[in-house]
């Protein structure tokens, strides 16, 4: 039985659902018919990603959490998010007047604390950031739209972890030019040129810079990390397996991209309203 109404900010709009529904796999033939509408299942997954709650804490008006979690795992086994993401990304790039397939990307990493559910074998300590947990690598296009992601122990150096995600980028896209920060400098640049026939260009801070300043190209991927961590499930890493963390990142990116397609423009920060006491 379908939910009577959409009541949470994370719920898909009708326009969003029209984008996502055709990209979901067809129901299997034979056996019992699906009991719960797929839109309710997708809304439940997005609720977990956006609100950051445990699966067992799903509100009662969603399908049972066991059902939602089963769909989440089943769709990941079928690589559903990996198939949805490039489709909606191409549509948004076309709407923005860009070539549907990007030719340049920006790479960055983010270390996040690991919850007690993150096992010792997949967590580590980032001495530079002083964080015990995991490290996320993402590559975006020049609009800040996610191309690919990889999650590993926080102890992995940027230049070492980048090899896996750059290889994945090479296999999935036509991107052969990638901007990076100074953490990716060194042997990685030669490796990318020799093995992948790709160019990694390091965008460095100007020598005279003091304090914070927005750097060309690099700010795009940093903004994307901010978009992703607005989904509270990504504020820290709760997942037992890095592959589940990667799936959560893709669901957050799909949610962000489809909302932007429907909205027709980038999100605008809510304006501050100053309340003055009545005299």
XYZ file of N, CA and C in Angstrom, residues 105-238:
402
model
N 38.166 16.729 -15.249
C 37.632 16.462 -13.918
C 38.488 17.086 -12.834
N 37.987 17.032 -11.616
C 38.709 17.533 -10.447
C 38.646 16.461 -9.377
N 39.790 16.143 -8.784
C 39.871 15.105 -7.764
C 40.153 15.726 -6.404
N 39.605 15.135 -5.360
C 39.897 15.570 -4.001
C 39.572 14.418 -3.057
N 40.050 14.539 -1.827
C 39.773 13.529 -0.807
C 39.232 14.205 0.441
N 38.550 13.431 1.252
C 37.973 13.928 2.503
C 38.084 12.829 3.550
N 38.745 13.130 4.661
C 38.823 12.186 5.774
C 37.672 12.437 6.726
N 36.980 11.374 7.130
C 35.836 11.494 8.034
C 36.000 10.494 9.170
N 35.469 10.852 10.317
C 35.546 9.971 11.472
C 34.730 8.706 11.219
N 35.221 7.606 11.721
C 34.509 6.348 11.605
C 33.763 6.032 12.888
N 32.500 5.613 12.756
C 31.721 5.215 13.923
C 32.226 3.867 14.435
N 31.654 3.416 15.564
C 32.100 2.146 16.124
C 31.704 0.959 15.260
N 30.866 1.177 14.260
C 30.482 0.111 13.341
C 31.514 -0.114 12.236
N 32.497 0.780 12.128
C 33.548 0.639 11.120
C 34.633 -0.270 11.684
N 34.850 -1.406 11.034
C 35.807 -2.387 11.530
C 37.252 -1.923 11.445
N 38.094 -2.525 12.269
C 39.507 -2.151 12.345
C 40.220 -2.375 11.015
N 39.776 -3.376 10.254
C 40.473 -3.724 9.012
C 40.252 -2.708 7.908
N 39.237 -1.846 8.016
C 38.972 -0.867 6.956
C 39.034 0.574 7.469
N 39.612 0.781 8.626
C 39.770 2.130 9.154
C 41.241 2.406 9.422
N 41.565 3.681 9.554
C 42.952 4.056 9.800
C 43.013 5.471 10.344
N 44.236 5.951 10.565
C 44.432 7.271 11.163
C 45.103 8.187 10.166
N 44.442 9.304 9.874
C 45.009 10.357 9.027
C 45.757 11.320 9.932
N 47.086 11.225 9.930
C 47.886 12.044 10.842
C 47.802 13.522 10.501
N 47.636 13.846 9.214
C 47.550 15.250 8.827
C 46.281 15.915 9.322
N 45.159 15.213 9.214
C 43.870 15.757 9.653
C 43.518 15.343 11.088
N 44.319 14.423 11.647
C 44.077 13.911 13.011
C 42.677 13.288 13.125
N 42.384 12.419 12.160
C 41.074 11.767 12.092
C 41.273 10.262 12.021
N 40.536 9.567 12.865
C 40.536 8.114 12.855
C 39.256 7.654 12.153
N 39.400 7.068 10.994
C 38.209 6.652 10.259
C 38.541 6.253 8.843
N 37.827 6.833 7.909
C 37.990 6.485 6.504
C 38.245 7.735 5.665
N 38.688 7.496 4.457
C 38.950 8.589 3.516
C 38.134 8.353 2.248
N 37.458 9.419 1.802
C 36.679 9.369 0.568
C 37.451 10.088 -0.531
N 37.532 9.453 -1.665
C 38.049 10.103 -2.862
C 36.886 10.308 -3.816
N 36.782 11.487 -4.390
C 35.776 11.734 -5.420
C 36.418 12.458 -6.592
N 35.855 12.225 -7.765
C 36.207 13.000 -8.958
C 34.913 13.578 -9.500
N 34.906 14.865 -9.773
C 33.742 15.533 -10.341
C 34.094 16.134 -11.696
N 33.060 16.523 -12.444
C 33.315 17.305 -13.647
C 33.458 18.769 -13.251
N 33.580 19.645 -14.220
C 33.814 21.052 -13.906
C 32.565 21.764 -13.400
N 31.404 21.083 -13.427
C 30.191 21.619 -12.812
C 30.041 21.141 -11.365
N 30.917 20.248 -10.944
C 30.818 19.710 -9.594
C 29.941 18.474 -9.500
N 29.626 17.842 -10.624
C 28.776 16.650 -10.638
C 29.654 15.408 -10.495
N 29.248 14.508 -9.629
C 30.067 13.344 -9.302
C 30.270 12.447 -10.520
N 31.532 12.064 -10.744
C 31.870 11.105 -11.791
C 32.116 9.717 -11.203
N 32.910 9.659 -10.151
C 33.193 8.380 -9.506
C 33.687 8.633 -8.088
N 33.637 7.592 -7.258
C 34.047 7.723 -5.861
C 34.698 6.434 -5.392
N 35.518 6.549 -4.350
C 36.180 5.397 -3.758
C 36.408 5.691 -2.281
N 36.155 4.705 -1.420
C 36.313 4.857 0.026
C 37.335 3.838 0.516
N 38.242 4.296 1.377
C 39.274 3.405 1.906
C 39.653 3.870 3.313
N 40.654 3.237 3.884
C 41.135 3.627 5.205
C 41.702 5.040 5.164
N 41.518 5.793 6.253
C 42.012 7.171 6.305
C 43.528 7.245 6.306
N 44.203 6.139 6.581
C 45.671 6.134 6.622
C 46.292 6.110 5.230
N 45.495 5.873 4.191
C 46.015 5.815 2.825
C 46.386 7.221 2.352
N 47.581 7.378 1.815
C 48.021 8.672 1.303
C 47.229 9.037 0.046
N 47.037 10.336 -0.168
C 46.266 10.796 -1.331
C 46.839 10.261 -2.638
N 48.152 10.344 -2.793
C 48.760 9.942 -4.061
C 48.666 8.436 -4.304
N 48.498 7.656 -3.223
C 48.346 6.207 -3.382
C 46.883 5.842 -3.647
N 45.963 6.410 -2.864
C 44.551 6.122 -3.059
C 44.025 6.626 -4.386
N 44.643 7.683 -4.915
C 44.162 8.265 -6.168
C 44.336 7.319 -7.347
N 45.269 6.386 -7.267
C 45.503 5.488 -8.399
C 44.252 4.661 -8.718
N 43.599 4.165 -7.671
C 42.410 3.330 -7.896
C 41.286 4.132 -8.537
N 41.046 5.340 -8.021
C 39.917 6.106 -8.538
C 40.221 6.675 -9.924
N 41.485 7.004 -10.199
C 41.835 7.483 -11.536
C 41.716 6.358 -12.563
N 42.057 5.138 -12.166
C 41.879 4.001 -13.068
C 40.396 3.770 -13.346
N 39.566 3.864 -12.299
C 38.126 3.720 -12.479
C 37.583 4.828 -13.377
N 38.080 6.041 -13.179
C 37.666 7.170 -14.025
C 38.033 6.912 -15.479
N 39.219 6.366 -15.700
C 39.694 6.073 -17.059
C 38.783 5.059 -17.745
N 38.331 4.063 -16.992
C 37.511 3.004 -17.564
C 36.059 3.436 -17.785
N 35.569 4.364 -16.974
C 34.153 4.744 -17.030
C 33.872 5.946 -17.921
N 34.821 6.841 -18.073
C 34.571 8.107 -18.764
C 35.665 8.371 -19.794
N 35.502 9.467 -20.504
C 36.525 9.885 -21.458
C 37.440 10.963 -20.872
N 37.322 11.224 -19.565
C 38.125 12.259 -18.917
C 39.589 11.838 -18.911
N 40.450 12.704 -19.463
C 41.887 12.435 -19.493
C 42.691 13.601 -18.939
N 41.997 14.567 -18.355
C 42.679 15.718 -17.747
C 42.019 15.973 -16.404
N 42.816 15.956 -15.341
C 42.279 16.054 -13.993
C 43.056 17.108 -13.202
N 42.324 18.008 -12.551
C 42.927 18.980 -11.643
C 42.993 18.374 -10.237
N 44.044 18.733 -9.494
C 44.228 18.188 -8.145
C 44.930 19.221 -7.279
N 44.948 18.955 -5.965
C 45.694 19.839 -5.071
C 47.081 19.249 -4.812
N 47.861 19.944 -3.978
C 49.258 19.569 -3.793
C 49.431 18.209 -3.133
N 48.398 17.711 -2.459
C 48.493 16.401 -1.831
C 48.648 15.268 -2.827
N 48.322 15.522 -4.090
C 48.419 14.493 -5.123
C 49.688 14.643 -5.956
N 50.565 15.588 -5.588
C 51.787 15.818 -6.352
C 52.771 14.666 -6.122
N 53.782 14.596 -6.997
C 54.810 13.571 -6.842
C 54.714 12.497 -7.907
N 54.951 11.246 -7.486
C 55.017 10.135 -8.434
C 53.687 9.868 -9.139
N 52.573 10.316 -8.529
C 51.263 10.081 -9.149
C 51.177 10.723 -10.529
N 51.763 11.892 -10.691
C 51.666 12.600 -11.969
C 52.317 11.784 -13.084
N 53.510 11.237 -12.797
C 54.199 10.418 -13.799
C 53.446 9.114 -14.055
N 52.881 8.521 -12.986
C 52.124 7.277 -13.137
C 50.917 7.497 -14.040
N 50.188 8.598 -13.825
C 49.002 8.876 -14.639
C 49.377 9.088 -16.104
N 50.485 9.761 -16.331
C 50.920 10.007 -17.714
C 51.356 8.722 -18.398
N 52.102 7.884 -17.670
C 52.663 6.669 -18.260
C 51.626 5.570 -18.416
N 50.846 5.317 -17.376
C 49.934 4.172 -17.368
C 48.591 4.510 -18.006
N 48.032 5.678 -17.679
C 46.682 6.026 -18.128
C 46.663 6.991 -19.311
N 47.828 7.477 -19.697
C 47.885 8.504 -20.754
C 46.977 9.679 -20.407
N 46.966 10.016 -19.128
C 46.151 11.126 -18.625
C 47.051 12.152 -17.961
N 46.538 13.370 -17.843
C 47.300 14.460 -17.231
C 46.652 14.852 -15.916
N 47.429 14.879 -14.854
C 46.982 15.393 -13.566
C 47.729 16.700 -13.321
N 46.985 17.793 -13.283
C 47.592 19.118 -13.079
C 47.324 19.587 -11.653
N 48.390 19.908 -10.945
C 48.276 20.354 -9.556
C 48.026 21.853 -9.523
N 46.933 22.252 -8.882
C 46.603 23.671 -8.709
C 47.123 24.083 -7.330
N 48.150 24.908 -7.311
C 48.795 25.278 -6.056
C 48.354 26.670 -5.602
N 48.491 26.913 -4.309
C 48.216 28.242 -3.778
C 49.290 29.216 -4.253
N 48.890 30.439 -4.584
C 49.900 31.439 -4.934
C 50.845 31.666 -3.760
N 52.147 31.868 -4.005
C 53.109 32.033 -2.909
C 52.766 33.186 -1.973
N 52.127 34.215 -2.508
C 51.820 35.396 -1.688
C 50.510 35.266 -0.919
N 49.780 34.163 -1.109
C 48.475 34.032 -0.452
C 48.619 33.875 1.048
N 47.803 34.608 1.775
C 47.742 34.511 3.232
C 46.290 34.285 3.624
N 46.050 33.260 4.420
C 44.681 32.962 4.821
C 43.925 32.250 3.717
N 42.603 32.244 3.854
C 41.752 31.498 2.914
C 41.482 32.315 1.660
N 41.504 31.630 0.530
C 41.104 32.232 -0.740
C 40.605 31.117 -1.645
N 39.597 31.427 -2.450
C 39.056 30.447 -3.378
C 40.052 30.245 -4.512
N 40.431 28.984 -4.766
C 41.394 28.672 -5.815
C 40.667 28.199 -7.068
N 41.140 28.616 -8.231
C 40.500 28.191 -9.477
C 40.447 26.662 -9.562
N 39.357 26.152 -10.088
C 39.119 24.730 -10.315
C 38.897 23.949 -9.029
N 39.787 24.105 -8.046
C 39.693 23.278 -6.854
C 38.428 23.540 -6.043
N 37.905 24.749 -6.094
C 36.733 25.076 -5.281
C 35.516 24.259 -5.705
N 35.496 23.819 -6.969
C 34.326 23.090 -7.473
C 34.153 21.776 -6.727
N 35.232 20.998 -6.607
C 35.131 19.706 -5.937
C 34.924 19.872 -4.441
N 35.479 20.931 -3.871
C 35.259 21.183 -2.440
C 33.802 21.542 -2.167
N 33.180 22.245 -3.090
C 31.746 22.534 -2.965
C 30.935 21.248 -3.044
N 31.341 20.339 -3.912
C 30.631 19.061 -4.027
C 30.715 18.276 -2.726
N 31.875 18.269 -2.079
C 31.992 17.600 -0.785
C 31.048 18.223 0.234
N 30.866 19.538 0.161
C 29.913 20.198 1.057
C 28.487 19.763 0.748
N 28.152 19.645 -0.546
C 26.827 19.149 -0.931
C 26.593 17.747 -0.370
N 27.600 16.897 -0.483
C 27.443 15.512 -0.044
C 27.288 15.417 1.469
N 28.118 16.143 2.207
C 28.061 16.034 3.666
C 26.860 16.769 4.255
N 26.105 17.495 3.434
C 24.811 18.005 3.898
C 23.836 16.855 4.118
N 24.137 15.703 3.497
C 23.393 14.478 3.775
C 24.018 13.860 5.022
N 23.276 13.829 6.114
C 23.880 13.571 7.419
C 24.427 12.163 7.587
N 23.989 11.226 6.769
C 24.573 9.891 6.826
C 26.047 9.938 6.436
N 26.445 11.006 5.718
C 27.819 11.155 5.264
C 28.631 12.074 6.157
N 28.027 12.590 7.245
C 28.775 13.460 8.158
C 29.916 12.700 8.819
N 29.727 11.402 9.017
C 30.795 10.488 9.405
C 30.506 9.157 8.739
N 31.402 8.208 8.857
C 31.206 6.927 8.189
C 30.667 5.912 9.186
N 29.467 5.380 8.896
C 28.826 4.403 9.768
C 28.862 2.985 9.191
